[in-house]
Coordinates of C-alpha atoms and ligand atoms in Angstrom, one line a residue:
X19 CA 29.1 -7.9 -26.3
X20 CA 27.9 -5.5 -28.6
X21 CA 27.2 -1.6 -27.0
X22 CA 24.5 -0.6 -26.0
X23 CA 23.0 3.1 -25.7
X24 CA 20.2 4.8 -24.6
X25 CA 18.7 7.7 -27.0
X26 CA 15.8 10.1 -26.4
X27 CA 12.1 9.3 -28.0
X28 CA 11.4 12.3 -29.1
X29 CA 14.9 13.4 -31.2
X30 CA 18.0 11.7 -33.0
X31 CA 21.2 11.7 -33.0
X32 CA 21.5 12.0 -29.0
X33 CA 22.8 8.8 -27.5
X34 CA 24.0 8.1 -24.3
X35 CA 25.4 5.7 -22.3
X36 CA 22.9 3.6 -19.7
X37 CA 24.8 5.4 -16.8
X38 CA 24.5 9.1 -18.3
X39 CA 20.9 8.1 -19.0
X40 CA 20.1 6.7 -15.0
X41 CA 21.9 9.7 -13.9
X42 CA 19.8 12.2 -16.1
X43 CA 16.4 10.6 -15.7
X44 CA 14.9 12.2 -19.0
X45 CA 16.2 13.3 -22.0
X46 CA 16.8 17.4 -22.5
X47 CA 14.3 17.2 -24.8
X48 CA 11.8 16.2 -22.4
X49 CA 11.8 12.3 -24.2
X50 CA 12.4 9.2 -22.1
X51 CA 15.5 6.6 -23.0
X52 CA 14.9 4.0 -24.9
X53 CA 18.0 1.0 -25.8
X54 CA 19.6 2.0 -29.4
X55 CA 18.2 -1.9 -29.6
X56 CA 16.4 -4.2 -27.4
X57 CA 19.1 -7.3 -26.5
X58 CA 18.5 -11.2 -27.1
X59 CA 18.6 -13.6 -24.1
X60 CA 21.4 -15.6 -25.2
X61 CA 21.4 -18.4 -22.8
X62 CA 18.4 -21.5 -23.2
X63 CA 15.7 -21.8 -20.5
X64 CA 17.4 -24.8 -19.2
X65 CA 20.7 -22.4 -18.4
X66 CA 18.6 -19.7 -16.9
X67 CA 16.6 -21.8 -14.8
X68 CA 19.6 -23.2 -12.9
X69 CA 20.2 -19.5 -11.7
X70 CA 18.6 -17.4 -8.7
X71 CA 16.8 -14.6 -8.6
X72 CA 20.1 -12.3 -8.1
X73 CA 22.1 -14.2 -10.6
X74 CA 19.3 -14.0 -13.4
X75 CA 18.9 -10.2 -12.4
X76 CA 22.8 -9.7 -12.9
X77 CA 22.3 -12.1 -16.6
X78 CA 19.4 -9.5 -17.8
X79 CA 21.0 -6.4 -16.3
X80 CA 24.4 -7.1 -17.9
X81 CA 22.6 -7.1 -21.0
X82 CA 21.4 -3.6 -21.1
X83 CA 24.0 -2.2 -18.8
X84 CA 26.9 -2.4 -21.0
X85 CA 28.8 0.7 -19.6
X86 CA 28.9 -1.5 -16.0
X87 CA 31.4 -4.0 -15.0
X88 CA 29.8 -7.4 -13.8
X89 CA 31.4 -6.8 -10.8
X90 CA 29.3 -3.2 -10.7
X91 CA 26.0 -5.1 -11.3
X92 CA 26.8 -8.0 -9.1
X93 CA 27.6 -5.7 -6.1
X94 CA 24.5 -3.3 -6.7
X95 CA 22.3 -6.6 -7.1
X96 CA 23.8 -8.2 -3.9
X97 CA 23.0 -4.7 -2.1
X98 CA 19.3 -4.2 -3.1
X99 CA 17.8 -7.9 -2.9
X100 CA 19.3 -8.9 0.5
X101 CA 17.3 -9.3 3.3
X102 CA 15.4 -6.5 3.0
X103 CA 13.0 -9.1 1.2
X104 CA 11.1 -11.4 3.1
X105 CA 11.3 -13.8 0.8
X106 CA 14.9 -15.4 0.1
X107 CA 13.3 -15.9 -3.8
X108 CA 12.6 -12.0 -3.9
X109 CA 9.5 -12.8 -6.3
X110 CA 7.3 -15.6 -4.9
X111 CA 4.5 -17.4 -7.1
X112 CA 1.6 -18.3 -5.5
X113 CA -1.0 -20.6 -7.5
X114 CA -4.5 -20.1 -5.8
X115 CA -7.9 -20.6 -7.8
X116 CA -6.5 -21.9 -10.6
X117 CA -4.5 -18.4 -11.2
X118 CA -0.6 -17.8 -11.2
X119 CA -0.7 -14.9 -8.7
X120 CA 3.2 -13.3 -9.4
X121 CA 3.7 -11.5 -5.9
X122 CA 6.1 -8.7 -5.5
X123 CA 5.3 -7.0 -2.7
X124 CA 7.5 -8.7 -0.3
X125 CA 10.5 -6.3 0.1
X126 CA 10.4 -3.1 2.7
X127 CA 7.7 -1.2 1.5
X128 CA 5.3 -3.9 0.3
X129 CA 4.8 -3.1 -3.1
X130 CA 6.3 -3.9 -6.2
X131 CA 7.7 -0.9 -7.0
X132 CA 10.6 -2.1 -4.2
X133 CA 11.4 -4.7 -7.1
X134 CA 13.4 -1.9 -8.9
X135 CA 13.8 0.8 -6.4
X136 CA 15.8 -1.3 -3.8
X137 CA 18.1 -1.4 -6.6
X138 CA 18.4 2.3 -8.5
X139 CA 19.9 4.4 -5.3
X140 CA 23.0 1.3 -6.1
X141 CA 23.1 1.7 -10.3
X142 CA 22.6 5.5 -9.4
X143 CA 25.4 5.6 -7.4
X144 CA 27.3 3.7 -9.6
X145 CA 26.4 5.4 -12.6
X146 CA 27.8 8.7 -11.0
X147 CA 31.5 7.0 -10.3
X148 CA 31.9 5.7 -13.2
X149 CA 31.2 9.2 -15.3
X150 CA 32.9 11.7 -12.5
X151 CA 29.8 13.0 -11.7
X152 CA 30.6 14.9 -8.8
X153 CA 27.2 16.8 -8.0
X154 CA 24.8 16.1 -5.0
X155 CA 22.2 14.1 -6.7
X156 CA 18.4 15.4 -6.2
X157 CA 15.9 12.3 -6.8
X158 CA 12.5 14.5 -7.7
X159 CA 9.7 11.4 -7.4
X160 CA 5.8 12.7 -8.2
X161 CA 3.8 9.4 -6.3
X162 CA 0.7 7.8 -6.3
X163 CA 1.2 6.7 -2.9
X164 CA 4.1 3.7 -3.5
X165 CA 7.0 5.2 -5.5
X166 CA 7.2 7.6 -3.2
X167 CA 7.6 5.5 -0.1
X168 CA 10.0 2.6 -1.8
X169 CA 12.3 5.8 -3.4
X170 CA 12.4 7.1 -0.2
X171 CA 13.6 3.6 1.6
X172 CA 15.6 3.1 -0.9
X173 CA 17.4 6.5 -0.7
X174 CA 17.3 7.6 2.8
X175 CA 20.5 8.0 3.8
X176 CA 22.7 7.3 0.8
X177 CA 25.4 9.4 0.7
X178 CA 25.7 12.3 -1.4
X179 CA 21.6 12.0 -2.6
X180 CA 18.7 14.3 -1.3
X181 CA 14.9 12.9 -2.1
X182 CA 11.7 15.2 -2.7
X183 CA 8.7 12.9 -2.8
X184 CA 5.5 15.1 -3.9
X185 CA 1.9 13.0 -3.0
X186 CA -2.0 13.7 -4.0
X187 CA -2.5 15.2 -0.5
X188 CA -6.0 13.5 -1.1
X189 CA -5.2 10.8 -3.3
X190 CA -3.5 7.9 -1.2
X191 CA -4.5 5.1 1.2
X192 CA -4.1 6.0 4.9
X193 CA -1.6 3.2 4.9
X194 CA 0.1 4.6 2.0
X195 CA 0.1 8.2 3.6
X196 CA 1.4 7.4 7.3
X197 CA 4.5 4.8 5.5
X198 CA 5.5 8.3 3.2
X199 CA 5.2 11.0 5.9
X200 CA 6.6 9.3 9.1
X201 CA 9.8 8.5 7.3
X202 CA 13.3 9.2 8.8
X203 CA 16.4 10.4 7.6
X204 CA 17.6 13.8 6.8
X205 CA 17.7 13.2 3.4
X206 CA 14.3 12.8 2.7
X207 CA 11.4 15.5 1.8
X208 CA 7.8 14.6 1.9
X209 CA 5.2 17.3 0.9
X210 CA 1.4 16.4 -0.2
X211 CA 0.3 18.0 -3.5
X212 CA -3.2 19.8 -3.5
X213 CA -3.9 18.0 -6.5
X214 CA -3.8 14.7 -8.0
X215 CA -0.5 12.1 -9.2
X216 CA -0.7 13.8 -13.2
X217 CA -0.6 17.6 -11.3
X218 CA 2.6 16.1 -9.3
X219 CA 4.0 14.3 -12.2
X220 CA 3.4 16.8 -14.3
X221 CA 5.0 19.2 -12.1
X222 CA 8.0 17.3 -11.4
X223 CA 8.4 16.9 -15.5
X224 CA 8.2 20.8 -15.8
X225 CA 10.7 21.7 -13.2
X226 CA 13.3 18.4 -14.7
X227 CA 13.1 20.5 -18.1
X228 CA 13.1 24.3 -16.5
X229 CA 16.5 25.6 -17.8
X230 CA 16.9 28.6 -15.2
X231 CA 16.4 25.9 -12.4
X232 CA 18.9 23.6 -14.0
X233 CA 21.3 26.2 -14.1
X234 CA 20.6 27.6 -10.7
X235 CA 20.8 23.8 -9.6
X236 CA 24.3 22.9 -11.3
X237 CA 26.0 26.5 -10.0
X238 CA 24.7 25.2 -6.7
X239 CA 26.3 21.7 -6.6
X240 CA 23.7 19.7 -7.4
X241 CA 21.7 17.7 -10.2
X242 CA 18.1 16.1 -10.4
X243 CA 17.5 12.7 -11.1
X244 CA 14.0 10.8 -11.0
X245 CA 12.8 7.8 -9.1
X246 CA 9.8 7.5 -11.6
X247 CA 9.4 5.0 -14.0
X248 CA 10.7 7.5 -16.8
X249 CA 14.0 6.7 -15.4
X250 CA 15.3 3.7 -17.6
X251 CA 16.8 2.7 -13.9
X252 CA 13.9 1.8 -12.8
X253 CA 12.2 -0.1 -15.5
X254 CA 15.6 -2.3 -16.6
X255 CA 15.2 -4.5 -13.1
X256 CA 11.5 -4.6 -13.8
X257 CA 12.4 -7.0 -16.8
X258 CA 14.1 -9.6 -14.4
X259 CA 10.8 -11.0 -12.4
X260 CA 8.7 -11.8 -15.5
X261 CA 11.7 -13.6 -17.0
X262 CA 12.3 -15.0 -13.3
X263 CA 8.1 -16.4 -13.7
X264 CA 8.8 -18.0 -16.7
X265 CA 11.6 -19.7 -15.4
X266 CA 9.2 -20.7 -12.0
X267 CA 6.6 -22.3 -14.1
X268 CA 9.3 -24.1 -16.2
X269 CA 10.8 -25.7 -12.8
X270 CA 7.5 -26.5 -11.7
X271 CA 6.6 -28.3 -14.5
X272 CA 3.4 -26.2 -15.0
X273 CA 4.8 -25.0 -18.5
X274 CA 6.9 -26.8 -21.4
X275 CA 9.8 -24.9 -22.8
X276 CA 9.4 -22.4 -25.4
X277 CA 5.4 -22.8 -24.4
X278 CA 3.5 -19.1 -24.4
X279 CA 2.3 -17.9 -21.1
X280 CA 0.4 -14.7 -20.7
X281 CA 0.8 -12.0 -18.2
X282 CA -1.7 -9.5 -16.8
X283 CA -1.0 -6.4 -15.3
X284 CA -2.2 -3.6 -12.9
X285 CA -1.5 -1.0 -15.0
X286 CA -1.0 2.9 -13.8
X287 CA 1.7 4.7 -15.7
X288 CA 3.0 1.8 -17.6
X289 CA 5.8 0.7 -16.6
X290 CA 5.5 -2.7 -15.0
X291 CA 3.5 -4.2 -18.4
X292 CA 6.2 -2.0 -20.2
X293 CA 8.4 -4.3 -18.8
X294 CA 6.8 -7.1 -19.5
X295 CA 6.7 -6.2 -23.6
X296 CA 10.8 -5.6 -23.2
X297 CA 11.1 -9.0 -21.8
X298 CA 8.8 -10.6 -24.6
X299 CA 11.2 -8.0 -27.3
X300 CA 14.2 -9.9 -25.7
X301 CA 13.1 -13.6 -26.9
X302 CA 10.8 -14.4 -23.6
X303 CA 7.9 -16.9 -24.9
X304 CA 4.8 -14.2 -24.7
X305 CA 1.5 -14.7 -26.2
X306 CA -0.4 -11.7 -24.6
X307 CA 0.2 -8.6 -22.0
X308 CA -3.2 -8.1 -20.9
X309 CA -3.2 -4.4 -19.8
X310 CA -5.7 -3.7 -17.0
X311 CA -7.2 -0.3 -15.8
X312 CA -9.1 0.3 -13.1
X313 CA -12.2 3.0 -13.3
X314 CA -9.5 5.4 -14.9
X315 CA -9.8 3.4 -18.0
X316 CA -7.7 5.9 -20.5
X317 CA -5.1 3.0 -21.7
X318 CA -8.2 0.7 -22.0
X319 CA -10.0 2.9 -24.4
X320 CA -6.5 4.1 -26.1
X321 CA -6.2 0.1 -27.0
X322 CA -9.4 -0.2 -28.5
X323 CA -9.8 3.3 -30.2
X324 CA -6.8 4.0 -30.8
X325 CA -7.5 6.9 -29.7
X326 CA -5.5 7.7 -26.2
X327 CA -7.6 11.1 -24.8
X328 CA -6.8 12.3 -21.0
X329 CA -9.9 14.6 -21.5
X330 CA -12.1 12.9 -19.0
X331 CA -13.3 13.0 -15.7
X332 CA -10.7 11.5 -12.8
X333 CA -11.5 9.7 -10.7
X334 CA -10.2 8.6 -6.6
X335 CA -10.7 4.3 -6.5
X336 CA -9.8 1.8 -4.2
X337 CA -7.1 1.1 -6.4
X338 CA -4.6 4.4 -6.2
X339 CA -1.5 3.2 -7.3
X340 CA -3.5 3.2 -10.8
X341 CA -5.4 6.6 -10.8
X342 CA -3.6 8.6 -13.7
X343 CA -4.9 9.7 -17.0
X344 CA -1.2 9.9 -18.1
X345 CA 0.7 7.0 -18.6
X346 CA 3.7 8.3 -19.5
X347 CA 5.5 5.0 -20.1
X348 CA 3.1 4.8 -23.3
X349 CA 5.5 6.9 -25.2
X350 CA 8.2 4.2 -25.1
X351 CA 5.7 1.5 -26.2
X352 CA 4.9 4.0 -29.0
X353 CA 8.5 5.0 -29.9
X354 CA 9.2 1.1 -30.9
X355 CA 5.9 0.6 -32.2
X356 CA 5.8 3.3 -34.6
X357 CA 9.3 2.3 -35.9
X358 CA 11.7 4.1 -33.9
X359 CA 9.8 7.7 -35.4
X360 CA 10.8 10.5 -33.0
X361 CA 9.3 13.0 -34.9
X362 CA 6.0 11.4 -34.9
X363 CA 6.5 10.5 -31.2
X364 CA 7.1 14.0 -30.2
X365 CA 4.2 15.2 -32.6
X366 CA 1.3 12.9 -30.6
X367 CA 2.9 14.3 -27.1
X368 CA 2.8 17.8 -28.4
X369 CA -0.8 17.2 -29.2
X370 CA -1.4 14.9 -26.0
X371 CA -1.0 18.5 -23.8
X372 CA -2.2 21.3 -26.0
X373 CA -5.2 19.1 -27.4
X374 CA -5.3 16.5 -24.4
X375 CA -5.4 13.5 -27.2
X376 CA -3.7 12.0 -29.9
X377 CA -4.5 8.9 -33.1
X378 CA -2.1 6.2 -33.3
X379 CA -3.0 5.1 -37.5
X380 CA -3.5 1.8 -37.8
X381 CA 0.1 0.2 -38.9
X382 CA 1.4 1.6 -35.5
X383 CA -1.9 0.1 -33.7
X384 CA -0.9 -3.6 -35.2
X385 CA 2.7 -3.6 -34.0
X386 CA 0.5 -3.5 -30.7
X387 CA -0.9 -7.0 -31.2
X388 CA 1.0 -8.5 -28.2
X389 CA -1.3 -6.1 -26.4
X390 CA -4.7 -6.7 -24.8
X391 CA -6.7 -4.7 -22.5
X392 CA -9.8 -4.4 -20.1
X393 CA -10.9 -2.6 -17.0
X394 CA -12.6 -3.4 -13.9
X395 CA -15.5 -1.3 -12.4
X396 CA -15.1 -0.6 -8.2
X397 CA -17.8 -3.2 -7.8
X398 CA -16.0 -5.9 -10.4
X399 CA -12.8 -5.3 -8.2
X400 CA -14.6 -6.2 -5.0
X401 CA -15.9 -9.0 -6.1
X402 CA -12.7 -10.3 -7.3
X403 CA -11.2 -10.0 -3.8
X404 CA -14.5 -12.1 -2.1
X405 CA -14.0 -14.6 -4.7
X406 CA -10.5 -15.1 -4.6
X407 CA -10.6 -15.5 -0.8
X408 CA -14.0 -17.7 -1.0
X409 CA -12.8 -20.2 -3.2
X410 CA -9.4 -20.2 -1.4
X411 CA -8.6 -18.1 1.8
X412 CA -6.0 -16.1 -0.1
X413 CA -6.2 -12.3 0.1
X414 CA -5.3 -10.3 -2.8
X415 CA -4.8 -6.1 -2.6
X416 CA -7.6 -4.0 -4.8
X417 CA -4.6 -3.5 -7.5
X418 CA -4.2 -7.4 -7.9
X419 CA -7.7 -7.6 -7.5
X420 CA -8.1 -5.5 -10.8
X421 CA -6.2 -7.5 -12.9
X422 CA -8.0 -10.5 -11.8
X423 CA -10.9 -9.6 -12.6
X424 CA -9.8 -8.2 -16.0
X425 CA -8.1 -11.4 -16.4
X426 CA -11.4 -13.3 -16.0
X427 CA -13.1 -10.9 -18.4
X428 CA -10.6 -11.9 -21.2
X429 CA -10.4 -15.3 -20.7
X430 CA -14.3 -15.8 -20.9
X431 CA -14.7 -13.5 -24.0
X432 CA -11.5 -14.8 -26.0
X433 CA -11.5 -18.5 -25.3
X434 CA -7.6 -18.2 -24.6
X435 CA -6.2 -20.9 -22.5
X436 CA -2.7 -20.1 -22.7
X437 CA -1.4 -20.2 -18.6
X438 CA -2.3 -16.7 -17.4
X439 CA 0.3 -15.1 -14.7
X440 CA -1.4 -12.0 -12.5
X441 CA 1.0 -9.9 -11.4
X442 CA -0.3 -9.2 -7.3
X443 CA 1.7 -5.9 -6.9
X444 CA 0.7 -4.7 -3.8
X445 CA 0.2 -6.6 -0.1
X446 CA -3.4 -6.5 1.1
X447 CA -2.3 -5.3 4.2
X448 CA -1.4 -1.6 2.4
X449 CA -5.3 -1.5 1.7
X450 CA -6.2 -3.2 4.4
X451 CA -9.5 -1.2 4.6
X452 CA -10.8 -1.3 1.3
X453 CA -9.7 -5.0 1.1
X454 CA -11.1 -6.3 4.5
X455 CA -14.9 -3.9 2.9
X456 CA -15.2 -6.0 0.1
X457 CA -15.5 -9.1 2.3
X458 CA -17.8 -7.6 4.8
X459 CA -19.0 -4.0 5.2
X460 CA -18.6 -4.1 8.8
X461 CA -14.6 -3.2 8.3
X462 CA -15.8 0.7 6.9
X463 CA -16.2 1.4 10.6
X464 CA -12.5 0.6 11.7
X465 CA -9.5 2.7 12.0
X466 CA -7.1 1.2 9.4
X467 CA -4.4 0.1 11.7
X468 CA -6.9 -1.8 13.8
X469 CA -7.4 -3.8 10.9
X470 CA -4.0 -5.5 10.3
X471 CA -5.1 -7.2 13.5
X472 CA -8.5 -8.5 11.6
X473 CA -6.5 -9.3 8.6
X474 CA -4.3 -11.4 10.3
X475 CA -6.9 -13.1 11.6
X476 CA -8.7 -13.4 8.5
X477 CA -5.8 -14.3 6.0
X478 CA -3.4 -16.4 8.4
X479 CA -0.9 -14.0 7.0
X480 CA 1.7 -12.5 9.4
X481 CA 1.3 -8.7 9.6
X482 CA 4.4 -7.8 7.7
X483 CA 7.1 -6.6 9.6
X484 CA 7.5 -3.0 8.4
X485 CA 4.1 -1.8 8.8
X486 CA 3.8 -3.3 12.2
X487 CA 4.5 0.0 14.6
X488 CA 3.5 2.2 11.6
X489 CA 0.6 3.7 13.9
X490 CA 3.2 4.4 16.5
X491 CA 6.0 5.9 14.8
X492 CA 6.2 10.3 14.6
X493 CA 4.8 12.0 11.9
X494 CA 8.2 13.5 10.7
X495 CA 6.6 15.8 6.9
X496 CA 3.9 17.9 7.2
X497 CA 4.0 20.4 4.7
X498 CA 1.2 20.5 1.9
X499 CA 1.5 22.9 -1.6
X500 CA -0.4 23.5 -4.4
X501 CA 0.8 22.2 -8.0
X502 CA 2.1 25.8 -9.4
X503 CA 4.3 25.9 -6.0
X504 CA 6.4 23.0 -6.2
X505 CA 9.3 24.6 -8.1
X506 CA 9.6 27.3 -5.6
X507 CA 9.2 24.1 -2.7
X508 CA 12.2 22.5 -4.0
X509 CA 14.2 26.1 -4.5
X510 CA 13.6 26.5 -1.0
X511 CA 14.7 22.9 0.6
X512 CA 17.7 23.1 -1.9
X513 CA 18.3 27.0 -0.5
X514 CA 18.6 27.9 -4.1
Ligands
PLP621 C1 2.5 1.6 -9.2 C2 1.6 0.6 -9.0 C3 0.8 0.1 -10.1 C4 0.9 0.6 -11.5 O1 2.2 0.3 -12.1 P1 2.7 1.1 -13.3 O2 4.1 0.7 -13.6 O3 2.6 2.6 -13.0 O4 1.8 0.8 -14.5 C5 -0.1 -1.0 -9.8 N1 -0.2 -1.5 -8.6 C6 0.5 -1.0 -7.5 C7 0.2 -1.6 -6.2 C8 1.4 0.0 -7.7 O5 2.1 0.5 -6.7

C-alpha cells in the first residue's frame, strides 16, 4: 500500500503524516489537511457488503491512515462504536415516505457528529504514541450546540487530554445547552460565547495560529488540537457511513450494483457532505450531493453564483447545528476542485476575511458538478416535519427536516429519480420543542423536558437513554465571555 500524506491547502511542500496531521488540527499556515491523493476502494461491493459496520470502518480507515497499524485502527474502532450506540449497526436506515432516511444520531449524544467523535479522542491518542508526542493535549472545539457536547463525551476523562468547548451563549437549543453545561469530568471546560458559532470558530482559529500562545503553550507542557471538522480526524470516519448506505441499499435489494444513488445533506460547516464527495472521489457510485442550507443560505447562493459572500445578515433558526456564514470545510472542496492550487486557495481565503467574499471562475465551478444545492425557509422546514409524520408517524429533527424538504425541491424541479438517501443527523428529541411546534402550536407553551414525555407519546419512540435525567443532573459550567476574551479564557484554565 502506497503512502499516504496529508499537506496544507493553502502552501506546498509541507506534508505530513495522518498522525502529525490529527495531532496538529490545522496546518501552521492556518490551511486544513488534505490526502497528497484521495485512495481507491479496492475491494467489489459484493466484498464490502459481507463486512460490518466496524470492519468496513477499519477497510476505509486503513486506507487513509497509512502511518497506523491495522491493529491501531482495529482497537480504536472497537473502542468508539461499542455500546455506546444504541444501535448494534451504528448507522441505521430507515425507509419512511418513500425517502431513505440515513440516521446517525444513535450513539451518546444523539447527533451525528458522535459518528466521528466517538472515535478521534482513540486515533488522537494513538496518533501521539506513535510520534513521541509527549505533551498534554488541549482539544479547543468552537460549537454550534453538538460538536461540543459529542467532543466533550468523547474526551472526558481520557488521559493526558484537557477539552475547552466555546458555545453561542444564545445560539443553541435548551436541549443542546443543558447536555454541554451539565457535563462531568475534570477534564472538561464549558464557557458560552457572547456571540455566534463563526465569532467562536473564528476565535478558536485565531488563538490555534497565535505564535506567542503556542509558545507559551509548548514551554508549559502542553499542545492544542481541534475537535472541529478542520481536523482531518474527524472527517476520515465520516466517509465510512455513506459507503456503509450504499452497501445497505445493495443488501436490501433496493439498489443494483454500481447503480447511482444520491445523498442529501444538512449542511453547516461542510463537513458531513464533504465527506460524502471523498467517498464519491474514492470510486463510491454518486450521481449527486445535494447540499442543503437552512435560512443561512451562504453555500446555497455560493453554488449558484459562484459567488460565496458571508456579508449578510445571520440569522438564529430552528435548525442551529447549521447557523454559520462560514463553512470552513469549503476550502477543501475548493483545494481539489481548483486543481490542488494553494496559492489560489489561500488567495480567495485572504479575500474571504478582509473583503468578506470571494469568485470561484468558472473551470473551478464545473469540477463542482457532483454538487447541487437548495435551501429551506423556517416555514418549508416545518412543513416537512408535519408531512413526514402525517403520511407516516415518523418524526424527523428540524436539521433532517431541512434536507427533506430541500430534497423534495430538487426532485420536483430536476425530474431526477435516481434513489435519494437524507441524511437524519440529529434525534427529534434534541429539538423536541421546535419539532413537537411544527405539529401543533400548543407545544410553544411547554418546558422542553416536559416534552420528551409528549414525544414519546407522539412518535412511539423510546426517550433515548442519555437525555432521560438531563433535567435532573447539576449544572457543572457557568462561565460566559465575550469573543475578544477567549484567548485570555484558555490562558487562564491552562494557568499559562
Ligand atoms: C453539525 C450538524 C450539521 C451540519 O454538519 P456540517 O458537517 O457542519 O455541515 C447538521 N445537522 C446537525 C444535527 C449537526 O449537528
Amino acid at each position: 500500500m502506497t503512502t499516504i500524506n496529508y499537506k496544507s491547502t493553502r502552501q506546498e511542500g509541507h506534508n505530513v503524516s495522518a498522525a502529525t496531521a490529527i495531532l496538529t488540527g490545522i496546518a501552521p499556515d492556518g490551511g486544513l489537511y488534505v490526502p497528497t491523493r484521495i485512495p481507491k476502494i479496492d475491494k467489489t461491493f459484493s466484498e464490502l457488503a459481507a463486512l460490518n459496520y466496524r470492519q468496513l470502518a477499519v477497510y476505509l480507515l486503513s486506507l487513509y491512515l497509512t502511518d497506523f497499524t491495522e491493529a491501531e485502527i482495529t482497537k480504536a474502532v472497537d473502542c468508539a462504536y461499542d455500546d455506546k450506540f444504541r444501535t448494534p449497526q451504528i448507522a441505521q436506515l430507515e425507509t419512511k415516505n418513500n425517502t431513505h432516511f440515513l440516521e446517525l444520531f444513535h450513539g451518546p449524544t444523539l447527533a451525528f457528529k458522535d459518528m466521528a467523535l466517538a472515535l478521534l479522542p482513540y486515533l488522537l491518542k494513538t496518533a501521539a504514541q506513535k510520534t513521541g508526542q509527549k505533551k498534554e493535549i488541549v482539544i479547543l472545539t468552537a460549537t454550534s450546540g453538538d460538536t461540543g457536547k459529542a467532543a466533550l463525551e468523547g474526551f472526558a476523562g481520557v488521559e493526558g487530554t484537557k477539552i475547552i468547548v466555546f458555545f453561542p451563549e444564545h445560539g443553541v437549543s435548551r436541549v443542546q445547552k443543558r447536555q454541554m453545561v451539565t457535563q462531568r469530568g475534570k477534564n472538561t471546560y464549558v464557557i458560552g460565547i457572547e456571540g455566534n458559532f463563526d465569532d467562536a470558530q473564528n476565535g478558536v482559529k485565531a488563538i490555534f495560529t497565535d505564535p506567542v500562545l503556542r509558545q507559551k503553550l509548548a514551554e508549559n507542557g502542553y499542545m492544542f488540537s481541534s475537535a472541529n471538522s478542520i481536523n482531518i480526524g474527524r472527517l476520515l470516519p465520516q466517509i465510512v457511513y455513506y459507503v456503509w448506505a450504499y452497501l445497505e441499499l445493495l443488501r436490501r435489494g433496493c439498489i443494483k450494483t454500481g447503480e447511482k444513488i444520491n445523498f442529501c445533506v444538512p449542511t453547516g460547516n461542510f463537513g458531513n457532505i464533504l465527506a460524502a464527495y471523498y467517498a464519491e472521489q474514492m470510486g463510491l457510485p454518486v450521481g449527486k450531493l445535494i447540499c442543503a442550507s437552512n435560512k443561512n443560505k451562504v453555500l446555497f447562493d455560493f453554488f449558484t453564483t459562484k459567488i460565496y459572500d458571508r456579508k449578510r445578515e445571520f440569522f438564529v433558526t430552528s435548525s442551529p447545528s447549521m447557523d454559520i456564514l462560514i463553512s470552513s470545510n469549503l476550502e477543501r472542496l475548493l483545494y481539489h476542485a481548483a486543481g490542488e492550487n494553494s496559492e489560489q486557495v489561500r488567495a480567495w481565503m485572504e479575500d474571504l476575511k478582509t473583503k468578506g467574499s470571494y469568485e470561484i471562475p468558472a473551470e473551478t465551478a464545473a469540477a463542482l458538478k457532483s454538487f447541487a444545492a437548495g435551501f429551506a425557509t423556517e416555514a418549508e422546514t416545518k412543513a416537512s416535519i408535519r408531512e413526514v409524520f402525517e403520511a407516516s408517524g415518523y418524526l424527523i429533527d428540524t436539521h433532517t427536516a431541512v434536507a427533506y424538504s430541500v430534497l423534495q425541491k430538487y426532485q420536483k424541479e430536476t425530474l431526477d429519480g435516481a434513489p435519494a438517501v437524507v441524511v437524519a443527523t440529529a434525534s427529534p428529541y434534541k429539538f423536541s420543542k421546535d419539532v413537537l411546534c411544527a405539529l401543533e402550536e400548543k407545544f410553544a407553551q411547554v418546558d422542553d423536558f416536559a416534552l420528551f414525555k409528549e414525544m414519546e407519546k407522539i412518535s412511539q419512540v423510546e426517550i433515548p437513554a442519555p437525555i432521560r435525567d438531563l433535567k435532573e443532573r447539576p449544572v457543572l459550567h457557568r462561565q460566559v465571555c465575550r469573543p475578544e476574551e477567549m484567548p485570555q479564557v484558555v490562558s487562564e484554565i491552562l494557568g499559562l
